[in-house]
C-alpha atoms as a PDB file:
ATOM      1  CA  UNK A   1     -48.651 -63.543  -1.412  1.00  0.00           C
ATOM      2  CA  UNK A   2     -48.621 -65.742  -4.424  1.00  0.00           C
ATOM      3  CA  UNK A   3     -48.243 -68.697  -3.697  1.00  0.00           C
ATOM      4  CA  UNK A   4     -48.816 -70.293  -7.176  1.00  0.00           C
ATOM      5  CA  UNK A   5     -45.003 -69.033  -8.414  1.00  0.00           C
ATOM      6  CA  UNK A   6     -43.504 -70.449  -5.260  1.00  0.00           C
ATOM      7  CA  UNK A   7     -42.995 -66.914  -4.019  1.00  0.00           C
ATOM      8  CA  UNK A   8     -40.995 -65.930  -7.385  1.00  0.00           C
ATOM      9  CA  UNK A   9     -43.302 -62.955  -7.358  1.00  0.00           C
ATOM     10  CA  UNK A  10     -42.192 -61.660  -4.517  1.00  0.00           C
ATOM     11  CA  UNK A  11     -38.450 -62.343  -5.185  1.00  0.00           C
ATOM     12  CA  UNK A  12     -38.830 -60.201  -8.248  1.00  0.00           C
ATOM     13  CA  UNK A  13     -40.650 -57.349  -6.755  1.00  0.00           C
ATOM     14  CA  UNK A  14     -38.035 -56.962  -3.821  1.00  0.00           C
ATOM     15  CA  UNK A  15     -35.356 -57.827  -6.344  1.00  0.00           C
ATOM     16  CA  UNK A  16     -36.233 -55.115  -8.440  1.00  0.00           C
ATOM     17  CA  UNK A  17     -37.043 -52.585  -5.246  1.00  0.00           C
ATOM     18  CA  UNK A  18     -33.389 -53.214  -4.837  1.00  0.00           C
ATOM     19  CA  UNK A  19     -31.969 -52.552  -8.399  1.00  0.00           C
ATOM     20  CA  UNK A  20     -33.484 -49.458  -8.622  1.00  0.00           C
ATOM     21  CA  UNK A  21     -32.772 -47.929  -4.639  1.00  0.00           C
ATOM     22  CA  UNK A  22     -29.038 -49.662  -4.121  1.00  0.00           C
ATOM     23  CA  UNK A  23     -27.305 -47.364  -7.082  1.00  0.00           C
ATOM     24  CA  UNK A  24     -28.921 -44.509  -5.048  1.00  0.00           C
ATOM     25  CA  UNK A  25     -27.519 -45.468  -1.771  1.00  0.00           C
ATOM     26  CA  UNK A  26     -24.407 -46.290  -3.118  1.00  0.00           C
ATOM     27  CA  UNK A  27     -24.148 -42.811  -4.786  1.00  0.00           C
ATOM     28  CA  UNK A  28     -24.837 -41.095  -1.631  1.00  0.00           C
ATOM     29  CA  UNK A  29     -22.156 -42.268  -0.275  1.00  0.00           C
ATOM     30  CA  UNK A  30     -20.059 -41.279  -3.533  1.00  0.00           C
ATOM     31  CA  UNK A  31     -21.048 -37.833  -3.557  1.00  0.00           C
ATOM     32  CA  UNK A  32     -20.545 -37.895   0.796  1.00  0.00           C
ATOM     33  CA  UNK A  33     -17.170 -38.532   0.495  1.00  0.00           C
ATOM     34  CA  UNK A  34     -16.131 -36.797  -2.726  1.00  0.00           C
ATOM     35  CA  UNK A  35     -17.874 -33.504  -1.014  1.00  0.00           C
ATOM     36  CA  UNK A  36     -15.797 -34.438   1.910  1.00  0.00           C
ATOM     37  CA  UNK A  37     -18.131 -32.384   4.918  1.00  0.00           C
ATOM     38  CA  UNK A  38     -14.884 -32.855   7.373  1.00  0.00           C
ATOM     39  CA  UNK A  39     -12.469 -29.429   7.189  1.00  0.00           C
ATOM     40  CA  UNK A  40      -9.681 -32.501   6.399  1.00  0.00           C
ATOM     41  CA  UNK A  41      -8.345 -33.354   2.779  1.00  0.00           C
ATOM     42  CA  UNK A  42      -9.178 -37.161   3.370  1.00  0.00           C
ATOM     43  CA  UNK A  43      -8.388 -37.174  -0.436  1.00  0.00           C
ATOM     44  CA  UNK A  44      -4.601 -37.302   0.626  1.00  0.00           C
ATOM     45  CA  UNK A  45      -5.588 -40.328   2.605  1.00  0.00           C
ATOM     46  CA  UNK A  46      -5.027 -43.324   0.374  1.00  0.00           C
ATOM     47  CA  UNK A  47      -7.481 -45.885   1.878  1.00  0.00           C
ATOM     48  CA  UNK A  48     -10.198 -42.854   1.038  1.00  0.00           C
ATOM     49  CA  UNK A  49      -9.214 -42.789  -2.121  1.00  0.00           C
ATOM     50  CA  UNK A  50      -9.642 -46.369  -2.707  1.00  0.00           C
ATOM     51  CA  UNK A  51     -12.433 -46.795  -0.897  1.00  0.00           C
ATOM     52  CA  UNK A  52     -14.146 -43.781  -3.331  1.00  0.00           C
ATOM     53  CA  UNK A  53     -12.722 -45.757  -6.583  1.00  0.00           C
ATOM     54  CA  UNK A  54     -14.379 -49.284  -4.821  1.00  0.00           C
ATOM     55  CA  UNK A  55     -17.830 -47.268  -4.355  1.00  0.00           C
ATOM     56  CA  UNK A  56     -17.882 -45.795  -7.290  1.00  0.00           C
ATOM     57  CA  UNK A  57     -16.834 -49.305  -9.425  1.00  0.00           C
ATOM     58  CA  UNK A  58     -19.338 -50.559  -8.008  1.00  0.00           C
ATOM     59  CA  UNK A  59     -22.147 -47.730  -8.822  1.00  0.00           C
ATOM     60  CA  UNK A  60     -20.947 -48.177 -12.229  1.00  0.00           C
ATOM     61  CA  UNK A  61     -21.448 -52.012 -12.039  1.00  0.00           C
ATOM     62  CA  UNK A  62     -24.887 -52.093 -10.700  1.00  0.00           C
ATOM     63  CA  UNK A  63     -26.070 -48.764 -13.002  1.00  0.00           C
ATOM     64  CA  UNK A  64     -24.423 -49.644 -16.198  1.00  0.00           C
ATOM     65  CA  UNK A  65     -23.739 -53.367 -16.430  1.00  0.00           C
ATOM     66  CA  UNK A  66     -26.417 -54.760 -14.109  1.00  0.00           C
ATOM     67  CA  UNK A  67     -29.912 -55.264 -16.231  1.00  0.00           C
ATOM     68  CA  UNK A  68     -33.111 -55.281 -13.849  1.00  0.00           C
ATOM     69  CA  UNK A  69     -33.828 -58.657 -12.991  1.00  0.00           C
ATOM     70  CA  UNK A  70     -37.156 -59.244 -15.059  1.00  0.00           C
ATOM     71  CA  UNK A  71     -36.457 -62.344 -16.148  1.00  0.00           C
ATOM     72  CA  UNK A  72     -34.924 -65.629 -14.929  1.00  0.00           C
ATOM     73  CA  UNK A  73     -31.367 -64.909 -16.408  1.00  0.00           C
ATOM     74  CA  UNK A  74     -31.292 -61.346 -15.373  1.00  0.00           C
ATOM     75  CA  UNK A  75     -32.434 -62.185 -12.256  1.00  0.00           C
ATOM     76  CA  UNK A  76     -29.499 -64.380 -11.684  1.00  0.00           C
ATOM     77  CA  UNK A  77     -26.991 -61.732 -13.310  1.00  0.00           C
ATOM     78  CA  UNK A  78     -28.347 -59.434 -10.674  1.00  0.00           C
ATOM     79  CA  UNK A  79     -28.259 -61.959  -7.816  1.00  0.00           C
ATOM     80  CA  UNK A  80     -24.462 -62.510  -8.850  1.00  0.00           C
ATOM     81  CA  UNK A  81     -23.420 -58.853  -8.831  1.00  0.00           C
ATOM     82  CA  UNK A  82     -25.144 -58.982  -5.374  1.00  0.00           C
ATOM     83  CA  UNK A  83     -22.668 -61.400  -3.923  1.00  0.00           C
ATOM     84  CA  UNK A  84     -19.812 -59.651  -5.667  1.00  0.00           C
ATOM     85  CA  UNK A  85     -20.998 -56.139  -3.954  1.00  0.00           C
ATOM     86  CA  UNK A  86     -21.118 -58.303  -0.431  1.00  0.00           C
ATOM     87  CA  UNK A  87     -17.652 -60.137  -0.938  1.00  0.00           C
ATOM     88  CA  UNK A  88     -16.335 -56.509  -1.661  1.00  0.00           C
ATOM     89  CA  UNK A  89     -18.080 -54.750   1.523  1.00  0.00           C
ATOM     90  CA  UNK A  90     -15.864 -56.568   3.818  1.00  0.00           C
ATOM     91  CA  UNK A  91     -12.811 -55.133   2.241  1.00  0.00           C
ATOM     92  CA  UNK A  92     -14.369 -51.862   1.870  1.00  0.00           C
ATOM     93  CA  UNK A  93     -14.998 -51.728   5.714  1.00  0.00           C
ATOM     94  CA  UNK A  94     -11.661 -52.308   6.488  1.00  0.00           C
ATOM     95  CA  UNK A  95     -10.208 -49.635   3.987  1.00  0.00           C
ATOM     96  CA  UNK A  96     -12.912 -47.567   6.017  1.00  0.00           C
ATOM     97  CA  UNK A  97     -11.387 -48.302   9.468  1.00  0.00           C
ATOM     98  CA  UNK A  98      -7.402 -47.648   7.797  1.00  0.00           C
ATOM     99  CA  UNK A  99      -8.422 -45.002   6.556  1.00  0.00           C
ATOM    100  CA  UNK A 100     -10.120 -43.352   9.438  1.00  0.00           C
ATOM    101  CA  UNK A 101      -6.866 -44.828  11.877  1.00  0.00           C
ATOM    102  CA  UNK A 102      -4.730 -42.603   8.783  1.00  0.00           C
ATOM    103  CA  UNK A 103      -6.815 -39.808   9.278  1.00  0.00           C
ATOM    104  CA  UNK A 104      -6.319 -39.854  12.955  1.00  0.00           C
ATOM    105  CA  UNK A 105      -2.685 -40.261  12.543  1.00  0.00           C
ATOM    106  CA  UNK A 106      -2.468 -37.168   9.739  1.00  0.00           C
ATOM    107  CA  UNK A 107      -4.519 -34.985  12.591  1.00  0.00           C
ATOM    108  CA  UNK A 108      -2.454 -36.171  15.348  1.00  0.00           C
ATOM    109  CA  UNK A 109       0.831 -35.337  13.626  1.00  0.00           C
ATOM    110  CA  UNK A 110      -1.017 -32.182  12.157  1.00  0.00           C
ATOM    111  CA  UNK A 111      -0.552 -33.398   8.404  1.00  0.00           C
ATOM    112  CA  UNK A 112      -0.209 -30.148   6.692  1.00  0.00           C
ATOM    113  CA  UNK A 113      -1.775 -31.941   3.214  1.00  0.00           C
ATOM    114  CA  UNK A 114      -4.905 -33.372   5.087  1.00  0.00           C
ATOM    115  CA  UNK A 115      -5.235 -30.521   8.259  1.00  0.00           C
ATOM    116  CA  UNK A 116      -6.149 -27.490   6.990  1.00  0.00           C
ATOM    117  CA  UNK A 117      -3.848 -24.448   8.773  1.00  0.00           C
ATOM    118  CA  UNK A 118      -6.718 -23.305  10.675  1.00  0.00           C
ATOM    119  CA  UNK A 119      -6.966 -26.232  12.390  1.00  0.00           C
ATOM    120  CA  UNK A 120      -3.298 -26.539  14.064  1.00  0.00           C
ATOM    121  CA  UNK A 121      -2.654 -25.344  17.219  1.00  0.00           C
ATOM    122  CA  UNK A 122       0.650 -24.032  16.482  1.00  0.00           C
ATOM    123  CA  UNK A 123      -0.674 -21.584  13.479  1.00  0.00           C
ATOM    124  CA  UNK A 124      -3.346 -20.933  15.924  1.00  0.00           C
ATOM    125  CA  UNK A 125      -0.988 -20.021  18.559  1.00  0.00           C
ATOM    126  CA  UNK A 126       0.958 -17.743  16.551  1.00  0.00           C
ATOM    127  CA  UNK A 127      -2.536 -15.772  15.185  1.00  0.00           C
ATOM    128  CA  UNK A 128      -3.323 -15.607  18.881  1.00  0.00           C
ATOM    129  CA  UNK A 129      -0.030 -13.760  19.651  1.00  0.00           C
ATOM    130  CA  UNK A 130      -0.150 -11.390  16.521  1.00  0.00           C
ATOM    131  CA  UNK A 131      -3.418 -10.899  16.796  1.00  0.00           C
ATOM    132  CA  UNK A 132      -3.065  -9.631  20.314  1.00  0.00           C
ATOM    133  CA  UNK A 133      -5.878 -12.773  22.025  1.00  0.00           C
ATOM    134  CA  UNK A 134      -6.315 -16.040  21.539  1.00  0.00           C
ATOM    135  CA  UNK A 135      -8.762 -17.370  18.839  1.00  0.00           C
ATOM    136  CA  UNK A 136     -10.249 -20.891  18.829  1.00  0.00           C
ATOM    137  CA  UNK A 137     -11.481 -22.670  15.745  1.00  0.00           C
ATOM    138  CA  UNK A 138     -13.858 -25.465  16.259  1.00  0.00           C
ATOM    139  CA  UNK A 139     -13.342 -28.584  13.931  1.00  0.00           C
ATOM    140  CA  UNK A 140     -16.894 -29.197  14.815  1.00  0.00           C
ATOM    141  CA  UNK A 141     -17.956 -26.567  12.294  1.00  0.00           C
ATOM    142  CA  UNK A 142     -18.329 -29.083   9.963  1.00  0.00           C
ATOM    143  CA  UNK A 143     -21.144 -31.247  12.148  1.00  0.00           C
ATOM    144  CA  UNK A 144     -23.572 -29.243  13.050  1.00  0.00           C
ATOM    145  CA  UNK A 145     -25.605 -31.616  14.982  1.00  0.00           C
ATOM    146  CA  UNK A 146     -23.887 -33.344  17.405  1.00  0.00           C
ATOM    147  CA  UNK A 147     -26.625 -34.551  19.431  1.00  0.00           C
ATOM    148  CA  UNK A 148     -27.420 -36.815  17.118  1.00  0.00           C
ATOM    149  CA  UNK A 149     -26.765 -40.535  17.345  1.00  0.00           C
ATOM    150  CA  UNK A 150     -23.260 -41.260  15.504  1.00  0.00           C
ATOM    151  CA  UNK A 151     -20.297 -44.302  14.723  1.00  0.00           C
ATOM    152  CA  UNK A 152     -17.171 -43.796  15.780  1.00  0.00           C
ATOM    153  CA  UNK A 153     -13.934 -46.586  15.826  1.00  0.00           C
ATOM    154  CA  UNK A 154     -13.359 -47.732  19.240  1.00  0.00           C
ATOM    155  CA  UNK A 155      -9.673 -48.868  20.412  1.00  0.00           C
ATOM    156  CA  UNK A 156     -11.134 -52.430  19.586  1.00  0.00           C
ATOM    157  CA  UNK A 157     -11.067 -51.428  15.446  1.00  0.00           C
ATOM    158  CA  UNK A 158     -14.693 -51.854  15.588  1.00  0.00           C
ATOM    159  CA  UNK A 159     -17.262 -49.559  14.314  1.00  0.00           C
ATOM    160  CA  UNK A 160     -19.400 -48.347  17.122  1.00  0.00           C
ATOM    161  CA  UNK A 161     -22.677 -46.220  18.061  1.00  0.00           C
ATOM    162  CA  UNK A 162     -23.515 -43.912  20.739  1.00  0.00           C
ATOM    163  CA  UNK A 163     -25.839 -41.318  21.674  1.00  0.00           C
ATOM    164  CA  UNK A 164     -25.439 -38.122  23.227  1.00  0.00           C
ATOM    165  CA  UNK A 165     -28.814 -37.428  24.088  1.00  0.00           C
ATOM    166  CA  UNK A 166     -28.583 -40.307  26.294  1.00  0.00           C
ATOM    167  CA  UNK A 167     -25.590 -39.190  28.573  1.00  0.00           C
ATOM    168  CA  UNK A 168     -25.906 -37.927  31.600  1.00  0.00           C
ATOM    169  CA  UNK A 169     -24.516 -35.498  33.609  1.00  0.00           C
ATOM    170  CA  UNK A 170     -22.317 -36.842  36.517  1.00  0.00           C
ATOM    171  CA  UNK A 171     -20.787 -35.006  38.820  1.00  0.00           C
ATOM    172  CA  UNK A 172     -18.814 -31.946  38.516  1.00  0.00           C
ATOM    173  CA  UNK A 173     -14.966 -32.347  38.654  1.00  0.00           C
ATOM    174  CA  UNK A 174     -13.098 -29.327  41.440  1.00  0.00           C
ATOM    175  CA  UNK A 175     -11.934 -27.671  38.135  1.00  0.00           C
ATOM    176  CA  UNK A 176     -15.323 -26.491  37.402  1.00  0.00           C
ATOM    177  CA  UNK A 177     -15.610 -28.909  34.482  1.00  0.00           C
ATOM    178  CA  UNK A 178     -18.473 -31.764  34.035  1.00  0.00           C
ATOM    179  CA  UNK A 179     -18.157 -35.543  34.099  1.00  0.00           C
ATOM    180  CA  UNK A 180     -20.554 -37.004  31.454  1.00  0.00           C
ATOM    181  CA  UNK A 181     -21.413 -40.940  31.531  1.00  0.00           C
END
């Protein structure tokens, strides 16, 4: 540590670690939900499409209007675009959490512009019965893992994590089926 600069040094190296990796992250997530990996057209969700136009504002803020902070005023041009990309993460988080209560509405009401055909029991019914046997579709196609650790919204609104390599078998119910905990 340098002490001499009063730790301005280090400021500027993480500064700059930041100005070069956050227009990365933040295009991740651009691409993730312009590729969409779910079988549903969140596209036709409006809080998706807002939240992709907030994401990809603010790409375009820190990778085309944002100058690495090598000097005192650039460093403060990036520290202020900073605290505009945190006042704008709480709103983004909450167009997150409408749009995923949306999406659960669209697949609970089987949306036919966000749930793809395959995906509705009653067009799933009707292949079953022309097709002489029933046929299941899995929307879990589209996560191939899911023992891994994931988010999901809780009843509460709030964004939460669990693991399902750490449930445990319980007991198995008189229908045959198993209780996880």
């Amino acid at each position: 540590r340098n002490s001499s600069d009063g730790g301005l040094s280090a400021f500027r190296l993480t500064a700059g670690f930041l100005h070069r990796e956050l227009p990365v992250r933040i295009g991740q997530t651009v691409i993730g939900l312009k590729e969409n990996p779910s079988p549903y057209d969140i596209r036709q969700v409006p809080q998706f499409k807002a939240l992709m136009d907030n994401y990809t504002d603010d790409l375009s803020l820190l990778a085309d209007r944002t100058p690495a902070p090598s000097t005192p005023a650039t460093t403060e041009q990036f520290v202020d675009t900073l605290r505009r990309l945190k006042s704008r993460s709480k709103a983004n988080m909450r167009l997150l959490a409408q749009g995923l209560r949306e999406l659960s509405w669209a697949i609970n009401s089987q949306d036919t512009r966000i749930v793809p055909s395959f995906l509705r029991p009653n067009t799933v019914r009707q292949r079953a019965q022309t097709c002489g046997g029933p046929h299941y579709y899995s929307s879990t196609l589209a996560y191939p893992d899911l023992s891994a650790p994931m988010a999901y919204l809780a009843p509460s609104g709030k964004m939460e994590m669990t693991d399902p390599a750490q449930w445990t078998q319980g007991s198995v119910q008189p229908d045959g089926e198993a209780k996880y905990q």
